[in-house]
mmCIF file of C-alpha atoms in Angstrom:
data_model
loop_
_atom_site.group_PDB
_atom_site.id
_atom_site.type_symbol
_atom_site.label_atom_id
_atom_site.label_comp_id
_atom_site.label_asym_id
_atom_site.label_seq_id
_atom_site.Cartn_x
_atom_site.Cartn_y
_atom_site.Cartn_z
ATOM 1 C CA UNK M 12 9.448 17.175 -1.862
ATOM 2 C CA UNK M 13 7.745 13.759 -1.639
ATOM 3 C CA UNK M 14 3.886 13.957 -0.839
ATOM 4 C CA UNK M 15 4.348 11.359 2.100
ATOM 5 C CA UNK M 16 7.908 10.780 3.423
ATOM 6 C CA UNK M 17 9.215 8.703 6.482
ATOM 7 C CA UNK M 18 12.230 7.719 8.133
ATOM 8 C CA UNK M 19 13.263 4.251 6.274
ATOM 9 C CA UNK M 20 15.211 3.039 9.452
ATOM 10 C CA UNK M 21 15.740 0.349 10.348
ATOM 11 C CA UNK M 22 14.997 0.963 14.534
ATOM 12 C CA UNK M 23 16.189 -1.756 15.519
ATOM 13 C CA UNK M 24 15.518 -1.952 19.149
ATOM 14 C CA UNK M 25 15.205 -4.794 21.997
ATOM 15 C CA UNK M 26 11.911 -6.015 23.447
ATOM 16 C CA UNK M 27 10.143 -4.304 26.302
ATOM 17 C CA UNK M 28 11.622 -1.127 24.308
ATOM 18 C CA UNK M 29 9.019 1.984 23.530
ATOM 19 C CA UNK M 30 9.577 3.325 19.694
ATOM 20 C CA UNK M 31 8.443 6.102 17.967
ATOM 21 C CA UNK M 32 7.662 7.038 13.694
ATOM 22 C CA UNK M 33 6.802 10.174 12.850
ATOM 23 C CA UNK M 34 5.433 10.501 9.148
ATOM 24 C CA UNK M 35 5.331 14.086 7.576
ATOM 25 C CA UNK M 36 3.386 14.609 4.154
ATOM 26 C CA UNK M 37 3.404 18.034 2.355
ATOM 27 C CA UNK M 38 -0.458 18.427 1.415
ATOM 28 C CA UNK M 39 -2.080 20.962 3.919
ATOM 29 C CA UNK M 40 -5.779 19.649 2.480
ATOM 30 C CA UNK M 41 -5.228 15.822 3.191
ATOM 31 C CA UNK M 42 -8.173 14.221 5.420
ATOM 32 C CA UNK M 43 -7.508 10.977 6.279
ATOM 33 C CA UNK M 44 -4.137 9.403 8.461
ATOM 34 C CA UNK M 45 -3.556 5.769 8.290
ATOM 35 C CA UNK M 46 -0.686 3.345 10.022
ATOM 36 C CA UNK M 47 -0.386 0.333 7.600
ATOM 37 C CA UNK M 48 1.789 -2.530 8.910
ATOM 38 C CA UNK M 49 3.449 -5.035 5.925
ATOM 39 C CA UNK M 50 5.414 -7.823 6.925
ATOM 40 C CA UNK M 51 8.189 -9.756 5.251
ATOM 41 C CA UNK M 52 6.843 -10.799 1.822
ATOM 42 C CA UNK M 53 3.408 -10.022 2.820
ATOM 43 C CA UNK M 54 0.717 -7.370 2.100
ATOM 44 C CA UNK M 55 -0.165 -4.298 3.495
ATOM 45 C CA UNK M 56 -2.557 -3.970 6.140
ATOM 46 C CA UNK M 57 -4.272 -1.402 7.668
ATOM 47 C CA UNK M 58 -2.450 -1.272 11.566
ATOM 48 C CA UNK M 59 -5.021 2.078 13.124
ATOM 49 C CA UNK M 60 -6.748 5.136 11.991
ATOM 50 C CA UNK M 61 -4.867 8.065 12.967
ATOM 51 C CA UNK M 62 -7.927 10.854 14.441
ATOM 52 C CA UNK M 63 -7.103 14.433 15.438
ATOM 53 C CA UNK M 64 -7.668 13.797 18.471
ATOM 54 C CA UNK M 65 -5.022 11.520 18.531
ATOM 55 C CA UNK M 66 -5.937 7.478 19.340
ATOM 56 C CA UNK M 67 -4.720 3.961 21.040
ATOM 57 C CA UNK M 68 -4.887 0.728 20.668
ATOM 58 C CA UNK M 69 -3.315 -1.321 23.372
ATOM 59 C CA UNK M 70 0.045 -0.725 22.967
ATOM 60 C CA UNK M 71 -0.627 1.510 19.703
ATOM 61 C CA UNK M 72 -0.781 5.526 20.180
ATOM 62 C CA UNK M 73 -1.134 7.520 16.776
ATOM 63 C CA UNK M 74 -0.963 10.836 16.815
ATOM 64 C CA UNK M 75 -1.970 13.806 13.927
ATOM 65 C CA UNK M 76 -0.376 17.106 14.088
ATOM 66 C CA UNK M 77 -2.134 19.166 11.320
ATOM 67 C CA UNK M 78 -0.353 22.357 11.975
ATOM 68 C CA UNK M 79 3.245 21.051 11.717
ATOM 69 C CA UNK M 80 2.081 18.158 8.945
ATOM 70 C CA UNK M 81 2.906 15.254 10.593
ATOM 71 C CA UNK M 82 1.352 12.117 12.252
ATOM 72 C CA UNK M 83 3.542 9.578 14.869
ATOM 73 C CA UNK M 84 2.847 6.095 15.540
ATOM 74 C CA UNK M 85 4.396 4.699 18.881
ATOM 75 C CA UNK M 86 4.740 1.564 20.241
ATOM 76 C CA UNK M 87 5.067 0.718 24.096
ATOM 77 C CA UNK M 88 6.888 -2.756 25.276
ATOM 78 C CA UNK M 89 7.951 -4.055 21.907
ATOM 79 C CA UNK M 90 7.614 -7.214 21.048
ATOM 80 C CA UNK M 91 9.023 -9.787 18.764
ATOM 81 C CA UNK M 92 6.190 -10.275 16.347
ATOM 82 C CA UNK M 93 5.763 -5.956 15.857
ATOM 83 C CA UNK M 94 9.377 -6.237 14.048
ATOM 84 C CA UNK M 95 7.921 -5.560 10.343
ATOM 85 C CA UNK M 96 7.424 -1.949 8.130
ATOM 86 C CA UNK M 97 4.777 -0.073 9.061
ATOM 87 C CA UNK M 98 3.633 2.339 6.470
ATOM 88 C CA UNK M 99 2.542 6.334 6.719
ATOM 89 C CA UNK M 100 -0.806 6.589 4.549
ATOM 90 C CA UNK M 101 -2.380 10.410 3.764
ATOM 91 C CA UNK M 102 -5.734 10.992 1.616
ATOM 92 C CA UNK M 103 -6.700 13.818 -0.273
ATOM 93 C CA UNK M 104 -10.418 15.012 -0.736
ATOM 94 C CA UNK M 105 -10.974 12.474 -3.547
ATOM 95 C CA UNK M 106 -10.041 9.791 -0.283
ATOM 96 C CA UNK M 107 -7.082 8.291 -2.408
ATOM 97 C CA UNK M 108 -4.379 7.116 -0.862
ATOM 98 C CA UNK M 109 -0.556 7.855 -0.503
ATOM 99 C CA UNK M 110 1.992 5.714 1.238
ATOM 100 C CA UNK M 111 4.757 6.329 2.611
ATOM 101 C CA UNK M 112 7.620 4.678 1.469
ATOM 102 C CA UNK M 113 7.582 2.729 4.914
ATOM 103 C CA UNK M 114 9.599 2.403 8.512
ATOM 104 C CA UNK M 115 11.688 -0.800 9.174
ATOM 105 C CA UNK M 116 11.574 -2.005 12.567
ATOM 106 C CA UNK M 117 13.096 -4.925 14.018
ATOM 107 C CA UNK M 118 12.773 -6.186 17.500
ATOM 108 C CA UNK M 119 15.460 -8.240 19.074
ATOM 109 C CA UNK M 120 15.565 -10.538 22.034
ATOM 110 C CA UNK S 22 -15.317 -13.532 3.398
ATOM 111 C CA UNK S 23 -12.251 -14.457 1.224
ATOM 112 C CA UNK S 24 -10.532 -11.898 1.075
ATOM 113 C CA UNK S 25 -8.730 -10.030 -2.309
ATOM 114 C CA UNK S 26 -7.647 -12.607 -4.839
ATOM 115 C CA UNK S 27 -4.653 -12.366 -7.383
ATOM 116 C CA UNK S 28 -3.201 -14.251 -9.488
ATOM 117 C CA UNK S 29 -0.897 -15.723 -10.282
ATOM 118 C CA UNK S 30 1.046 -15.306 -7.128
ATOM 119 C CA UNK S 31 4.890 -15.602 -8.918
ATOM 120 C CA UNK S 32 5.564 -14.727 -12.311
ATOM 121 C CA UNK S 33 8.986 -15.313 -14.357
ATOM 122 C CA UNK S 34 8.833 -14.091 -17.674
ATOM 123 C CA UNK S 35 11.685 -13.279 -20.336
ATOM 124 C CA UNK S 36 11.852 -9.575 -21.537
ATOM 125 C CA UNK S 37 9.264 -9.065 -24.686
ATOM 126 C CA UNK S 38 6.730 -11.244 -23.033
ATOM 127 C CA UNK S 39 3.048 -9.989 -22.269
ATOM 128 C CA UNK S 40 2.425 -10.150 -19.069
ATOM 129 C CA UNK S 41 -1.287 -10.551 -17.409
ATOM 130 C CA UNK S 42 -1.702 -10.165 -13.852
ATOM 131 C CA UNK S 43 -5.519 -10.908 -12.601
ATOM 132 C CA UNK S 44 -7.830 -9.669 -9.542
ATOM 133 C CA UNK S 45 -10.614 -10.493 -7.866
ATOM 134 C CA UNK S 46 -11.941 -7.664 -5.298
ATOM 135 C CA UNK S 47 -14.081 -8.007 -1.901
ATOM 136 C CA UNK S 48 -17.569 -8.620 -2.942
ATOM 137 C CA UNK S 49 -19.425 -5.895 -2.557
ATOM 138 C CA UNK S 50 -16.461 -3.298 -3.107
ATOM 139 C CA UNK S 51 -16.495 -0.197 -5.873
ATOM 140 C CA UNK S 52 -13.573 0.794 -5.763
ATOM 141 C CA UNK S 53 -10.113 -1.177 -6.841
ATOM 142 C CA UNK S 54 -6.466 -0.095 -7.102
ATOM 143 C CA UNK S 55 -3.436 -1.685 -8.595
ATOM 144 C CA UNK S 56 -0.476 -1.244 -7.069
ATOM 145 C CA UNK S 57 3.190 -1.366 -7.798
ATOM 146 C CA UNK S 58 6.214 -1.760 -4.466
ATOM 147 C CA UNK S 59 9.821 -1.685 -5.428
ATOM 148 C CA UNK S 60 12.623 -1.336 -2.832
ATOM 149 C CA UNK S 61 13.370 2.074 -4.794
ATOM 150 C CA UNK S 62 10.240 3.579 -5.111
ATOM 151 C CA UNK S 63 7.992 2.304 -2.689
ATOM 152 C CA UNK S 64 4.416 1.461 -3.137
ATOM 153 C CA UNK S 65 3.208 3.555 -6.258
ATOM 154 C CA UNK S 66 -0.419 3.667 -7.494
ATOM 155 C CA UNK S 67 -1.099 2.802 -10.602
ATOM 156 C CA UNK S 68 -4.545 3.327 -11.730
ATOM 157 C CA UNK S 69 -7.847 2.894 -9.957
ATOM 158 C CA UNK S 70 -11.225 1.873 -11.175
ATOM 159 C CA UNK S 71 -14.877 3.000 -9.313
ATOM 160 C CA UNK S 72 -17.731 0.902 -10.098
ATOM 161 C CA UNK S 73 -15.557 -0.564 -12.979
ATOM 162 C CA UNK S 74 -14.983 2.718 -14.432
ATOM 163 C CA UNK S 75 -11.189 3.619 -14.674
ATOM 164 C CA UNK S 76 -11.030 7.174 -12.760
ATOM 165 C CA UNK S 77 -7.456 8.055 -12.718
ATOM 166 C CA UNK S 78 -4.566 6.035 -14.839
ATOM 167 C CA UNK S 79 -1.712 8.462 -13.957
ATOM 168 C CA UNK S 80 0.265 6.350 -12.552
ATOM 169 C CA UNK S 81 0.398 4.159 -15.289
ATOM 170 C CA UNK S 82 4.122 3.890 -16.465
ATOM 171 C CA UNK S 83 3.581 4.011 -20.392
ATOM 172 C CA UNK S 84 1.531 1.921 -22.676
ATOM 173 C CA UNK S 85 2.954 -0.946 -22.340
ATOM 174 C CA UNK S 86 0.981 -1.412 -19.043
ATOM 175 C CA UNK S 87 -3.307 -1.516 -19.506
ATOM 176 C CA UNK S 88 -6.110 -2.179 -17.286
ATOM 177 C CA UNK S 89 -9.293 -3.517 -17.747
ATOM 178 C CA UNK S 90 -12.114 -4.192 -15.413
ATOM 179 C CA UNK S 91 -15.047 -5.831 -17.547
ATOM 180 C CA UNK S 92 -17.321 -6.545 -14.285
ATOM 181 C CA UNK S 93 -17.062 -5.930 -10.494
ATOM 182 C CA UNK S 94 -15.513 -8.842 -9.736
ATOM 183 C CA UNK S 95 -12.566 -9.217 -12.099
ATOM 184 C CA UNK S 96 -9.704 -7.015 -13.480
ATOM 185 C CA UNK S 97 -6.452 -7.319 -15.330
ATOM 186 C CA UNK S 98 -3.059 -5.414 -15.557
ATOM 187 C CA UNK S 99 -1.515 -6.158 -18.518
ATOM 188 C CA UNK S 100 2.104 -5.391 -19.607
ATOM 189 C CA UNK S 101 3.079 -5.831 -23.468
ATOM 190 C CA UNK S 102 5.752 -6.157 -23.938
ATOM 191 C CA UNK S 103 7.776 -6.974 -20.661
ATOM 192 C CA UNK S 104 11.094 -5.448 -19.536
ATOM 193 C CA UNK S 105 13.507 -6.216 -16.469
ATOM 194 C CA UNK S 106 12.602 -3.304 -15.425
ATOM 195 C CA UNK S 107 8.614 -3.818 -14.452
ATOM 196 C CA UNK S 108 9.855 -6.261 -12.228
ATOM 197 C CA UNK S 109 8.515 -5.811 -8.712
ATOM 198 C CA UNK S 110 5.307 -6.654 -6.567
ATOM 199 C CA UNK S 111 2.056 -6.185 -8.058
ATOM 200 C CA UNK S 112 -0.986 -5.538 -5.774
ATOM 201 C CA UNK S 113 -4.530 -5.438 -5.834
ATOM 202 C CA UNK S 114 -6.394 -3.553 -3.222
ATOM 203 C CA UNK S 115 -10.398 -2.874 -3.045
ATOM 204 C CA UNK S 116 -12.619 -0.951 -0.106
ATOM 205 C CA UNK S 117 -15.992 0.275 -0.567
ATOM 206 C CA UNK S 118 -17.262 3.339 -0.503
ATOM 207 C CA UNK S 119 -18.061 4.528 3.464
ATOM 208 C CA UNK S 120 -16.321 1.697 3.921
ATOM 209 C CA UNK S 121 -13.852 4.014 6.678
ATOM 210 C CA UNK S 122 -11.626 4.214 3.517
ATOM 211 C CA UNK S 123 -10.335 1.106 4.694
ATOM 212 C CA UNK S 124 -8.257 -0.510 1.791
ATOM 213 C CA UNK S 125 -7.628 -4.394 1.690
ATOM 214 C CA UNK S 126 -4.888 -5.502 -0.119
ATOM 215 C CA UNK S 127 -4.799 -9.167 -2.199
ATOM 216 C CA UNK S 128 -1.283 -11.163 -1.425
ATOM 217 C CA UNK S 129 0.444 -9.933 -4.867
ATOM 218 C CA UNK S 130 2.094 -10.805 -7.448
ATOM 219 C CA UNK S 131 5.668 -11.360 -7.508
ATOM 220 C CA UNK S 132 6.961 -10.360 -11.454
ATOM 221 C CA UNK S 133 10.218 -10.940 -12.295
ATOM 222 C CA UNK S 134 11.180 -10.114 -16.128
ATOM 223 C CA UNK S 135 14.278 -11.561 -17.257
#
């Protein structure tokens, strides 16, 4: 089983529309939960923290399950410009990361 | 602040060739991370380096790939010799430590081995 695995997609949904990731990893010790977003060609950058408590930013809600292993990023009212891969990242004690292979999402008009 | 610098940012090489792929980190980070994204494996790490001290090289293919960091603000991945097959992205990444873990990644560098 991979350490961090998501759902490659792509969602490809229309603007306005409200999507949803959900990320699972497989170590039950991991401390930290990140959303990275990468765009076409581009580097990764770091989207939101994901806290137990869960957290938003605008139209960014992550959430952090730590009983069933998982963490979700959703996004309300799509837009053109969110269409990009946004990557699931887990740390261990040591506070190295692990990425997800990454989400595809593409927003249409 | 600039932000992480690599170079250079495209790279087409024939197979046998060595291959040196250079960073610059945030000023002020300790901590610096080469990466490797394919579309078949996904971003894997390859080695790390804490106050220019290499902590974990696991990730490291084989030994045709080395890294060096002689000072905080410069480190190279080296690959000797080439194959078709280390062709990918290569990123650099540094954060600081308390730094809310918070990596920032340099713009890559696109390999291609022929």
């Amino acid at each position: 089983r991979k350490e961090v695995e998501q759902d490659p997609g792509p969602f490809n949904v229309p603007e306005g529309a409200t999507v949803a990731f959900n990320c699972t990893y497989s170590n039950s010790a991991s401390q930290s939960f990140f959303w990275y977003r990468q765009d076409c060609r581009k580097e990764p950058k770091l989207l939101m923290s994901v806290y137990s408590s869960g957290n938003e930013d605008g139209r960014f809600t992550a959430q952090l399950n730590r009983a069933s292993q998982y963490i979700s990023l959703l996004i309300r009212d799509s837009k053109l410009s969110d269409s990009a891969t946004y990557l699931c990242v887990v740390t261990g004690g040591s506070y190295i990361p692990t990425f997800g292979r990454g989400t595809s999402l593409i927003v249409h008009p | 602040d600039a932000g992480v610098i690599q170079s250079p940012r495209h790279e087409v090489t024939e197979m046998g060739q060595e291959v040196t792929l250079r960073c610059k980190p945030i000023s002020g980070h300790d901590y610096l991370f080469w990466y490797r994204q394919t579309m078949m494996r996904g971003l894997e790490l390859l080695i790390y380096f804490n106050n220019n001290v290499p902590i974990d090289d696991s990730g490291m293919p084989e030994d045709r790939f080395s890294a060096k960091m002689p000072n905080a603000s410069f480190s190279t991945l080296k690959i000797q010799p080439s194959e078709p097959r280390d062709s990918a992205v290569y990123f650099c990444a540094s954060r600081r430590t308390g730094g809310l873990e918070t990596q920032y990644f340099g713009p890559g560098t696109r390999l291609l081995v022929l």
